[in-house]
């Protein structure tokens, strides 16, 4: 693959031009942050604000971090043996963003009791989308205004805003970073080596963020290796060794973070958590300008709506190819070929074994995926693999318009400004999950404080585990927070994978092995009789039935006698 086509990339910038590009990158970053605030990001930014996280997936993330914060250091990294006690969990299995958890845990003695990093993380993701969007535009245009507009347009992607409920899946900037590495100039061996080093860094970040990012980044790392091999900037053996090393790095980090622990619960869903063939033009409620289209009930995982502005830009890019045919002939299309092929293959996987059009099946590919059951179970939400295609289309349209009209910059600027305005108007910000109210009811009685020192464990019986047992979210969150605050273990919650043994406990009359003297049990009223028959001392605390072993004489046990349950 030739890297010498003179019209493909902008000339090296002069010092003044370099300063202008630096300012343009900063403005693109600010554009991303501004859009985040427009989507309701302001109230979630303060690290001491945690109440907004007390629902659904967010609750899993915050408690994964909080219990890890109280736990001793051990392997795998991020382990929280005090969560889902006695089985344990980890920051990885609660999607609590392992890298950030590891960063903040040593600082725990200096941090307030209520501390979260998810809000700042979301803001950082938007900032980095703006940044890498700007760097992508720089690969074809040295002019700062298109750089700002292109970076800001990528930050307005509806698929990013639609993932707020799952913050570790908001690292869409990683896709842009790998696309940038695939498309930028490689003038010499040093640049090629640096690109492989950056690919290793981005893969490492992905490994400690969410497995789906590694599944998307590693194929794009392979295409980067192919491009470097074609360019002959590095020998094939050196490139192959580097790519293999990056893959090994991902596996090692997965093991260190404990992603190979837990059970395969929730492995069903491949074929349903998919992308529809019309996903790129189906707003699913996110558009002011375009109508919603039918889709399957679980195909929100394959949401890939480009936005009215991006769709307009794609049309303008095709028109520009026809109008600027002479310029188009000078483009080195081979540069994007490896990444395009892999992105299309990922998009095919996004369709899953049950291909649909407007929610109706049009093809069944069960035989094709039958040998790949382990992979499809691990990555059952196949619809997410449409994201690389989403971004490649938008990036491609931005770069084509910026490149084809580089010698008539007013046209590129006008086009990008217009589509940015259309995109901003089109996206319905009210759909943002950050606007949804959350009511978190803390337990307020001082009686709970007597548990500290006298008890090691707080348990809800029977356990409440999302997707496994009965799950009363407000009750679980209130008790989990109390256990965290008092540095006790807790046995219930929400995680992506949980121990299979918990299923049996959901229906047991008493805890396995009987009652434990170091545990305070919050017992559902319909399960009290076996505890009373076993001789437990039970009483009410804030209206909740709590039982301890009859022989306990500590202050908490004695306090239960003030509102006894017999």
Coordinates of C-alpha atoms in Angstrom, one line a residue:
X1 CA 0.0 0.0 0.0
X2 CA 1.5 3.3 -1.0
X3 CA 1.8 6.1 1.4
X4 CA 3.2 8.5 -1.1
X5 CA 0.0 9.9 -2.8
X6 CA 0.6 13.6 -2.4
X7 CA -3.0 14.7 -2.4
X8 CA -4.2 12.3 0.3
X9 CA -3.1 14.1 3.4
X10 CA -2.5 17.8 4.3
X11 CA 1.0 19.2 4.1
X12 CA 3.0 19.4 7.4
X13 CA 1.7 22.5 9.3
X14 CA 3.8 25.5 10.0
X15 CA 4.2 26.6 13.6
X16 CA 1.3 29.1 13.4
X17 CA -0.9 26.4 11.8
X18 CA 0.1 23.9 14.5
X19 CA -1.1 26.4 17.1
X20 CA -4.3 26.8 15.3
X21 CA -4.9 23.1 15.1
X22 CA -4.2 22.8 18.8
X23 CA -6.9 25.4 19.5
X24 CA -9.2 23.6 17.1
X25 CA -8.7 20.3 19.0
X26 CA -9.5 22.1 22.3
X27 CA -12.7 23.6 20.8
X28 CA -13.8 20.1 19.6
X29 CA -13.2 18.8 23.1
X30 CA -15.3 21.7 24.5
X31 CA -17.9 20.9 21.9
X32 CA -18.1 17.4 23.2
X33 CA -18.3 18.5 26.8
X34 CA -21.0 21.1 26.0
X35 CA -23.1 18.4 24.4
X36 CA -22.7 16.2 27.4
X37 CA -24.0 19.1 29.6
X38 CA -26.9 19.6 27.2
X39 CA -27.8 16.0 27.7
X40 CA -28.1 16.4 31.4
X41 CA -24.5 15.8 32.5
X42 CA -24.2 18.7 34.9
X43 CA -25.8 17.1 38.0
X44 CA -23.8 13.8 37.6
X45 CA -20.4 15.5 37.4
X46 CA -19.8 16.2 41.2
X47 CA -18.0 13.0 42.5
X48 CA -19.9 13.3 45.8
X49 CA -23.3 12.9 44.1
X50 CA -24.2 9.2 44.1
X51 CA -28.0 9.2 44.5
X52 CA -28.5 9.4 40.7
X53 CA -26.7 6.0 40.3
X54 CA -29.1 4.1 42.6
X55 CA -31.0 2.3 39.8
X56 CA -30.6 -0.5 37.4
X57 CA -27.1 -0.9 35.8
X58 CA -25.8 2.2 37.5
X59 CA -26.4 0.6 40.9
X60 CA -24.4 -2.4 39.9
X61 CA -21.5 -0.1 38.9
X62 CA -21.5 2.1 42.0
X63 CA -21.7 -0.9 44.5
X64 CA -19.0 -2.8 42.6
X65 CA -16.7 0.2 43.2
X66 CA -17.9 0.9 46.8
X67 CA -17.4 -2.7 48.0
X68 CA -14.1 -3.0 46.2
X69 CA -13.1 0.2 48.0
X70 CA -13.7 -1.5 51.4
X71 CA -12.0 -4.8 50.3
X72 CA -8.4 -5.8 50.8
X73 CA -6.0 -5.9 47.8
X74 CA -6.0 -9.4 46.2
X75 CA -6.0 -11.1 42.9
X76 CA -7.8 -10.9 40.5
X77 CA -7.4 -7.1 40.5
X78 CA -10.7 -5.5 41.4
X79 CA -11.9 -8.4 43.5
X80 CA -14.7 -7.6 46.1
X81 CA -15.1 -10.7 48.3
X82 CA -17.3 -8.7 50.5
X83 CA -19.9 -8.3 47.7
X84 CA -22.3 -11.1 47.0
X85 CA -20.8 -12.7 50.1
X86 CA -19.7 -15.5 50.6
X87 CA -19.1 -16.0 46.9
X88 CA -17.6 -12.6 46.1
X89 CA -17.6 -10.5 43.0
X90 CA -15.4 -7.9 41.3
X91 CA -15.4 -4.5 39.8
X92 CA -15.2 -6.2 36.4
X93 CA -18.2 -8.3 36.9
X94 CA -20.3 -5.4 38.0
X95 CA -19.0 -3.2 35.1
X96 CA -17.6 -0.8 37.6
X97 CA -14.7 0.4 35.3
X98 CA -11.7 -1.5 36.7
X99 CA -9.0 1.0 35.7
X100 CA -10.7 3.9 37.5
X101 CA -11.4 1.7 40.5
X102 CA -7.8 0.8 40.7
X103 CA -6.8 4.4 40.3
X104 CA -9.0 5.7 43.2
X105 CA -8.7 2.8 45.7
X106 CA -5.3 3.9 47.0
X107 CA -6.8 7.3 47.6
X108 CA -9.8 5.9 49.5
X109 CA -8.7 7.2 52.9
X110 CA -8.7 10.8 51.5
X111 CA -12.0 10.5 49.6
X112 CA -15.4 11.2 51.1
X113 CA -17.7 8.3 51.9
X114 CA -20.0 9.1 49.0
X115 CA -17.7 9.1 46.0
X116 CA -18.3 8.1 42.4
X117 CA -16.3 8.5 39.2
X118 CA -18.9 7.6 36.6
X119 CA -20.2 11.1 36.0
X120 CA -16.7 12.5 35.3
X121 CA -15.9 9.4 33.2
X122 CA -18.9 10.1 30.9
X123 CA -17.7 13.7 30.6
X124 CA -14.2 12.4 29.7
X125 CA -15.6 10.1 27.1
X126 CA -17.4 13.1 25.4
X127 CA -14.2 15.2 25.5
X128 CA -12.2 12.4 23.9
X129 CA -14.7 11.8 21.2
X130 CA -14.3 15.5 20.3
X131 CA -10.5 15.2 20.4
X132 CA -10.1 12.1 18.3
X133 CA -12.8 13.3 15.9
X134 CA -10.7 16.4 15.4
X135 CA -7.6 14.3 14.9
X136 CA -9.4 12.3 12.2
X137 CA -10.3 15.4 10.3
X138 CA -6.7 16.5 10.5
X139 CA -5.7 13.5 8.4
X140 CA -7.2 15.2 5.4
X141 CA -7.4 18.9 6.2
X142 CA -5.1 21.3 8.0
X143 CA -7.8 23.9 8.3
X144 CA -8.9 24.4 11.9
X145 CA -12.6 25.2 11.3
X146 CA -13.4 21.8 9.6
X147 CA -11.4 20.2 12.4
X148 CA -13.7 21.8 15.0
X149 CA -16.9 21.1 13.2
X150 CA -16.0 17.5 12.3
X151 CA -15.0 16.7 15.9
X152 CA -18.1 18.3 17.3
X153 CA -20.3 16.4 14.9
X154 CA -18.9 13.0 16.0
X155 CA -19.6 14.0 19.6
X156 CA -23.3 14.4 18.7
X157 CA -23.7 10.7 17.8
X158 CA -27.1 9.4 19.1
X159 CA -25.6 5.9 19.8
X160 CA -23.3 7.4 22.4
X161 CA -26.1 9.2 24.3
X162 CA -28.2 6.1 24.1
X163 CA -25.6 4.2 26.2
X164 CA -25.7 6.4 29.3
X165 CA -27.4 3.6 31.2
X166 CA -24.2 1.5 30.7
X167 CA -21.3 3.9 31.3
X168 CA -18.4 1.5 30.5
X169 CA -20.0 1.1 27.1
X170 CA -19.7 4.9 26.5
X171 CA -16.0 4.7 25.6
X172 CA -16.8 5.2 21.9
X173 CA -13.7 7.4 21.7
X174 CA -11.7 4.1 21.6
X175 CA -13.3 3.3 18.2
X176 CA -12.4 6.7 16.9
X177 CA -8.9 6.4 18.2
X178 CA -8.3 3.1 16.3
X179 CA -9.9 4.5 13.2
X180 CA -7.5 7.4 13.5
X181 CA -4.5 5.1 13.8
X182 CA -5.8 3.2 10.7
X183 CA -6.2 6.4 8.6
X184 CA -3.4 8.7 9.6
X185 CA -0.2 9.1 7.7
X186 CA 2.7 6.7 8.3
X187 CA 5.7 8.5 6.8
X188 CA 8.4 6.2 8.4
X189 CA 9.1 3.3 10.6
X190 CA 9.1 5.5 13.7
X191 CA 5.5 6.6 13.0
X192 CA 4.4 3.0 12.3
X193 CA 6.0 1.8 15.6
X194 CA 4.3 4.6 17.5
X195 CA 0.9 3.6 16.0
X196 CA 1.4 0.1 17.2
X197 CA 2.3 1.4 20.7
X198 CA -0.8 3.5 20.8
X199 CA -2.9 0.6 19.7
X200 CA -1.5 -1.4 22.6
X201 CA -2.3 1.4 25.0
X202 CA -5.9 1.7 23.7
X203 CA -6.4 -2.1 23.9
X204 CA -5.1 -2.0 27.5
X205 CA -7.6 0.7 28.4
X206 CA -10.3 -1.3 26.7
X207 CA -9.4 -4.5 28.6
X208 CA -10.0 -2.7 31.9
X209 CA -13.1 -1.0 30.7
X210 CA -15.4 -3.5 29.0
X211 CA -14.8 -6.8 27.0
X212 CA -16.9 -5.6 24.1
X213 CA -14.4 -2.8 23.4
X214 CA -11.6 -5.4 23.1
X215 CA -13.7 -7.4 20.8
X216 CA -14.0 -4.3 18.5
X217 CA -10.6 -2.9 18.9
X218 CA -8.6 -6.0 18.4
X219 CA -9.9 -6.5 14.8
X220 CA -9.1 -2.9 14.1
X221 CA -5.6 -3.4 15.5
X222 CA -5.2 -6.3 13.1
X223 CA -6.2 -4.0 10.2
X224 CA -3.6 -1.5 11.4
X225 CA -1.0 -4.2 11.3
X226 CA -2.1 -5.1 7.7
X227 CA -1.8 -1.5 6.6
X228 CA 1.6 -1.2 8.2
X229 CA 2.7 -4.4 6.5
X230 CA 1.4 -3.1 3.1
X231 CA 3.3 0.1 3.6
X232 CA 6.6 -1.8 4.2
X233 CA 7.5 0.7 7.0
X234 CA 8.1 -2.3 9.2
X235 CA 8.9 -5.9 8.5
X236 CA 6.0 -8.5 8.5
X237 CA 7.6 -10.4 11.3
X238 CA 7.9 -7.4 13.5
X239 CA 4.3 -6.3 12.8
X240 CA 3.0 -9.8 13.5
X241 CA 4.9 -10.0 16.7
X242 CA 3.5 -6.7 17.8
X243 CA -0.1 -7.6 17.0
X244 CA 0.2 -10.9 18.8
X245 CA 1.7 -9.2 21.8
X246 CA -1.3 -6.8 21.9
X247 CA -3.6 -9.8 21.8
X248 CA -1.7 -11.5 24.6
X249 CA -1.8 -8.2 26.6
X250 CA -5.6 -8.2 26.3
X251 CA -5.8 -11.8 27.6
X252 CA -3.5 -11.2 30.5
X253 CA -5.4 -8.1 31.6
X254 CA -8.7 -10.0 31.3
X255 CA -7.3 -12.6 33.7
X256 CA -5.9 -10.0 36.1
X257 CA -9.2 -8.2 36.2
X258 CA -11.2 -11.5 36.8
X259 CA -13.3 -11.5 33.7
X260 CA -12.9 -15.2 33.5
X261 CA -14.7 -15.6 36.9
X262 CA -18.4 -16.0 37.6
X263 CA -20.9 -18.1 35.7
X264 CA -22.3 -17.7 32.3
X265 CA -25.7 -16.5 33.5
X266 CA -27.5 -14.4 31.0
X267 CA -25.8 -16.1 28.1
X268 CA -29.2 -16.3 26.2
X269 CA -30.1 -13.5 23.9
X270 CA -27.9 -13.9 20.9
X271 CA -30.3 -13.5 18.0
X272 CA -32.5 -11.0 19.9
X273 CA -30.0 -8.4 21.2
X274 CA -29.2 -7.7 17.6
X275 CA -29.2 -4.9 15.0
X276 CA -32.0 -4.6 12.5
X277 CA -31.1 -4.0 8.9
X278 CA -32.7 -0.6 9.2
X279 CA -30.9 0.4 12.4
X280 CA -28.8 3.2 10.8
X281 CA -32.0 5.1 9.9
X282 CA -34.2 4.0 12.8
X283 CA -34.3 6.7 15.5
X284 CA -36.1 4.6 18.1
X285 CA -37.5 7.8 19.7
X286 CA -34.3 9.9 19.4
X287 CA -35.2 12.0 16.4
X288 CA -37.3 15.2 16.1
X289 CA -37.2 15.0 12.3
X290 CA -37.4 11.3 11.3
X291 CA -40.2 8.8 12.2
X292 CA -39.5 5.7 14.3
X293 CA -39.5 2.4 12.5
X294 CA -40.5 -1.0 13.8
X295 CA -37.8 -3.1 15.5
X296 CA -37.6 -6.2 17.7
X297 CA -38.3 -5.8 21.4
X298 CA -34.7 -6.3 22.4
X299 CA -33.0 -4.6 19.5
X300 CA -32.2 -1.5 21.4
X301 CA -28.8 -3.1 21.9
X302 CA -28.3 -2.7 18.2
X303 CA -29.3 0.9 18.1
X304 CA -27.2 2.5 15.3
X305 CA -29.2 5.6 14.3
X306 CA -26.8 8.0 12.5
X307 CA -28.8 11.2 13.1
X308 CA -30.5 13.4 10.5
X309 CA -27.4 15.6 10.2
X310 CA -25.0 12.7 9.6
X311 CA -27.4 11.2 7.0
X312 CA -27.5 14.5 5.2
X313 CA -23.7 14.6 5.3
X314 CA -23.4 11.1 3.8
X315 CA -25.7 12.3 0.9
X316 CA -23.5 15.4 0.5
X317 CA -20.4 13.2 0.5
X318 CA -21.8 11.1 -2.4
X319 CA -22.8 14.2 -4.3
X320 CA -19.3 15.6 -3.8
X321 CA -17.8 12.4 -5.2
X322 CA -19.7 13.1 -8.4
X323 CA -19.1 16.8 -8.6
X324 CA -15.4 16.5 -7.6
X325 CA -14.6 13.4 -9.6
X326 CA -11.1 14.6 -10.5
X327 CA -10.2 15.0 -6.8
X328 CA -11.8 11.7 -6.0
X329 CA -9.5 9.9 -8.4
X330 CA -6.5 11.1 -6.4
X331 CA -7.7 9.5 -3.2
X332 CA -5.8 6.4 -2.0
X333 CA -8.8 4.2 -1.2
X334 CA -6.6 1.3 -0.2
X335 CA -5.7 3.1 3.0
X336 CA -9.2 2.5 4.4
X337 CA -9.8 -0.9 2.8
X338 CA -8.6 -3.2 5.6
X339 CA -10.6 -1.3 8.3
X340 CA -13.6 -1.2 6.1
X341 CA -13.7 -4.9 5.5
X342 CA -13.4 -5.7 9.2
X343 CA -16.0 -3.1 10.1
X344 CA -18.4 -4.6 7.6
X345 CA -17.8 -8.1 9.1
X346 CA -18.5 -6.8 12.5
X347 CA -21.7 -5.3 11.2
X348 CA -22.7 -8.7 9.8
X349 CA -22.2 -10.1 13.3
X350 CA -24.3 -7.3 14.7
X351 CA -27.3 -8.7 12.6
X352 CA -26.8 -12.0 14.5
X353 CA -28.2 -15.4 13.5
X354 CA -31.7 -14.0 13.1
X355 CA -31.5 -11.2 10.5
X356 CA -34.5 -8.8 10.6
X357 CA -35.8 -6.0 8.5
X358 CA -38.1 -3.6 10.5
X359 CA -38.3 -6.2 13.2
X360 CA -39.4 -9.1 10.9
X361 CA -37.1 -12.0 10.2
X362 CA -35.7 -12.2 6.7
X363 CA -32.9 -14.8 7.2
X364 CA -32.0 -17.5 9.7
X365 CA -28.2 -18.1 10.1
X366 CA -28.3 -20.6 13.0
X367 CA -26.1 -23.1 11.1
X368 CA -23.5 -20.5 10.4
X369 CA -23.1 -19.6 14.1
X370 CA -23.6 -23.1 15.6
X371 CA -19.8 -23.8 15.8
X372 CA -19.3 -20.4 17.5
X373 CA -21.6 -20.9 20.5
X374 CA -19.0 -19.9 23.1
X375 CA -18.3 -16.7 21.3
X376 CA -21.9 -15.8 20.8
X377 CA -22.7 -16.6 24.4
X378 CA -19.9 -14.3 25.6
X379 CA -20.9 -11.5 23.1
X380 CA -24.6 -12.2 23.0
X381 CA -25.5 -8.4 22.5
X382 CA -24.2 -8.7 19.0
X383 CA -26.1 -5.5 18.0
X384 CA -23.4 -3.4 19.6
X385 CA -21.0 -4.4 16.8
X386 CA -22.8 -2.0 14.5
X387 CA -21.1 0.9 16.3
X388 CA -17.9 0.6 14.2
X389 CA -19.9 0.9 11.0
X390 CA -21.8 3.8 12.5
X391 CA -18.7 5.8 13.2
X392 CA -16.9 4.7 10.0
X393 CA -19.8 6.1 7.9
X394 CA -19.8 9.4 9.7
X395 CA -16.0 9.7 9.7
X396 CA -15.9 8.8 6.1
X397 CA -18.5 11.4 5.2
X398 CA -16.7 14.1 7.2
X399 CA -13.3 13.2 5.7
X400 CA -14.6 13.1 2.1
X401 CA -16.3 16.5 2.3
X402 CA -13.3 18.0 4.0
X403 CA -10.8 16.5 1.5
X404 CA -12.7 16.9 -1.7
X405 CA -13.4 20.6 -1.0
X406 CA -10.0 21.3 0.5
X407 CA -9.2 23.9 -2.1
X408 CA -12.6 25.4 -1.7
X409 CA -12.8 25.5 2.1
X410 CA -15.9 27.6 2.3
X411 CA -18.0 24.8 0.8
X412 CA -16.6 22.3 3.4
X413 CA -17.2 24.7 6.2
X414 CA -20.7 25.5 5.1
X415 CA -21.6 21.8 4.7
X416 CA -20.2 20.8 8.0
X417 CA -21.8 23.7 9.9
X418 CA -25.2 23.0 8.3
X419 CA -25.1 19.3 9.2
X420 CA -23.9 20.0 12.7
X421 CA -26.9 22.3 13.2
X422 CA -29.3 19.7 11.8
X423 CA -27.8 17.0 14.0
X424 CA -28.0 19.1 17.1
X425 CA -31.7 19.9 16.4
X426 CA -32.6 16.3 15.4
X427 CA -31.3 14.6 18.6
X428 CA -34.0 14.6 21.3
X429 CA -32.0 15.3 24.4
X430 CA -35.1 14.5 26.6
X431 CA -34.4 10.8 25.9
X432 CA -31.2 11.0 27.8
X433 CA -31.2 8.7 30.8
X434 CA -29.5 11.4 32.8
X435 CA -32.8 13.3 33.0
X436 CA -34.7 10.4 34.6
X437 CA -35.3 11.1 38.3
X438 CA -34.0 8.6 40.8
X439 CA -35.2 8.4 44.4
X440 CA -32.7 6.8 46.8
X441 CA -34.0 6.1 50.3
X442 CA -31.2 5.8 52.8
X443 CA -31.8 3.9 56.0
X444 CA -31.7 6.6 58.7
X445 CA -32.0 4.9 62.1
X446 CA -29.0 5.1 64.4
X447 CA -29.8 1.5 65.5
X448 CA -27.9 0.2 62.4
X449 CA -24.7 1.8 63.7
X450 CA -24.6 -0.8 66.5
X451 CA -23.8 -3.5 63.9
X452 CA -20.3 -2.1 63.4
X453 CA -17.7 -4.0 65.4
X454 CA -20.2 -6.6 66.6
X455 CA -21.0 -8.1 63.2
X456 CA -19.1 -8.8 60.0
X457 CA -21.9 -9.5 57.6
X458 CA -25.3 -8.0 56.7
X459 CA -27.5 -10.4 54.7
X460 CA -30.9 -10.1 53.0
X461 CA -32.7 -13.3 53.2
X462 CA -33.5 -14.8 50.8
X463 CA -30.9 -13.1 48.7
X464 CA -32.1 -10.7 46.1
X465 CA -30.1 -11.0 42.9
X466 CA -31.2 -9.4 39.6
X467 CA -32.0 -12.0 36.9
X468 CA -31.6 -14.8 39.4
X469 CA -33.9 -14.3 42.5
X470 CA -36.6 -11.9 43.5
X471 CA -35.1 -8.4 43.3
X472 CA -36.5 -5.4 45.2
X473 CA -34.1 -2.7 44.0
X474 CA -34.9 0.0 46.5
X475 CA -34.5 -2.4 49.4
X476 CA -31.3 -3.9 48.0
X477 CA -29.7 -0.5 47.4
X478 CA -30.6 0.8 50.8
X479 CA -29.1 -2.3 52.6
X480 CA -26.1 -2.4 50.3
X481 CA -25.3 1.2 51.0
X482 CA -25.7 0.6 54.8
X483 CA -23.4 -2.4 54.6
X484 CA -20.8 -0.4 52.7
X485 CA -21.0 2.5 55.1
X486 CA -20.5 0.1 58.1
X487 CA -17.8 -1.9 56.3
X488 CA -19.8 -5.1 56.4
X489 CA -20.2 -7.7 53.7
X490 CA -23.5 -8.0 51.8
X491 CA -25.0 -10.9 49.8
X492 CA -27.4 -9.3 47.3
X493 CA -27.2 -7.0 44.3
X494 CA -26.9 -6.8 40.5
X495 CA -23.9 -8.1 38.5
X496 CA -23.4 -9.2 34.9
X497 CA -22.4 -12.7 36.1
X498 CA -23.2 -14.2 39.5
X499 CA -22.4 -17.6 41.1
X500 CA -24.9 -20.4 40.2
X501 CA -25.1 -21.5 43.9
X502 CA -27.1 -18.3 44.6
X503 CA -30.0 -19.8 42.7
X504 CA -30.5 -22.5 45.4
X505 CA -30.4 -20.0 48.2
X506 CA -33.3 -18.1 46.6
X507 CA -35.7 -20.8 47.7
X508 CA -34.0 -22.2 50.8
X509 CA -35.9 -21.8 54.2
X510 CA -32.6 -20.9 56.0
X511 CA -29.1 -19.9 55.0
X512 CA -26.8 -22.8 54.1
X513 CA -25.1 -24.1 57.2
X514 CA -27.6 -22.5 59.5
X515 CA -27.5 -19.1 61.2
X516 CA -24.2 -17.4 61.7
X517 CA -23.4 -15.4 64.9
X518 CA -21.5 -12.7 63.0
X519 CA -24.3 -12.0 60.5
X520 CA -27.4 -9.8 60.9
X521 CA -30.2 -11.0 58.7
X522 CA -32.8 -8.8 57.2
X523 CA -35.6 -11.3 56.6
X524 CA -38.6 -11.0 54.3
X525 CA -41.8 -11.3 56.5
X526 CA -42.9 -14.5 54.7
X527 CA -39.6 -16.2 55.6
X528 CA -39.5 -15.3 59.3
X529 CA -41.1 -18.5 60.7
X530 CA -38.1 -20.7 59.9
X531 CA -35.8 -18.2 61.6
X532 CA -38.0 -18.0 64.7
X533 CA -38.3 -21.8 64.8
X534 CA -34.5 -22.0 64.7
X535 CA -34.4 -19.8 67.9
X536 CA -33.3 -16.6 66.3
X537 CA -33.8 -13.3 68.1
X538 CA -35.8 -11.1 65.7
X539 CA -37.0 -7.5 65.9
X540 CA -37.9 -4.5 63.7
X541 CA -35.5 -1.8 62.7
X542 CA -37.0 0.9 60.5
X543 CA -39.9 -1.4 59.9
X544 CA -37.6 -4.2 58.5
X545 CA -37.5 -7.6 60.2
X546 CA -34.0 -8.3 61.4
X547 CA -32.8 -11.5 63.0
X548 CA -29.6 -12.5 64.8
X549 CA -28.5 -15.7 66.6
X550 CA -30.3 -16.0 69.9
X551 CA -27.1 -16.2 72.0
X552 CA -25.8 -12.7 70.8
X553 CA -25.8 -10.2 73.6
X554 CA -24.3 -7.2 71.8
X555 CA -26.0 -3.8 71.7
X556 CA -27.6 -4.4 68.4
X557 CA -29.1 -7.8 69.5
X558 CA -30.4 -6.2 72.7
X559 CA -31.9 -3.3 70.7
X560 CA -34.0 -5.8 68.7
X561 CA -35.9 -6.5 71.9
X562 CA -37.4 -3.0 71.8
X563 CA -39.6 -4.1 68.9
X564 CA -39.5 -7.9 69.1
X565 CA -41.0 -10.2 66.5
X566 CA -42.2 -13.5 67.8

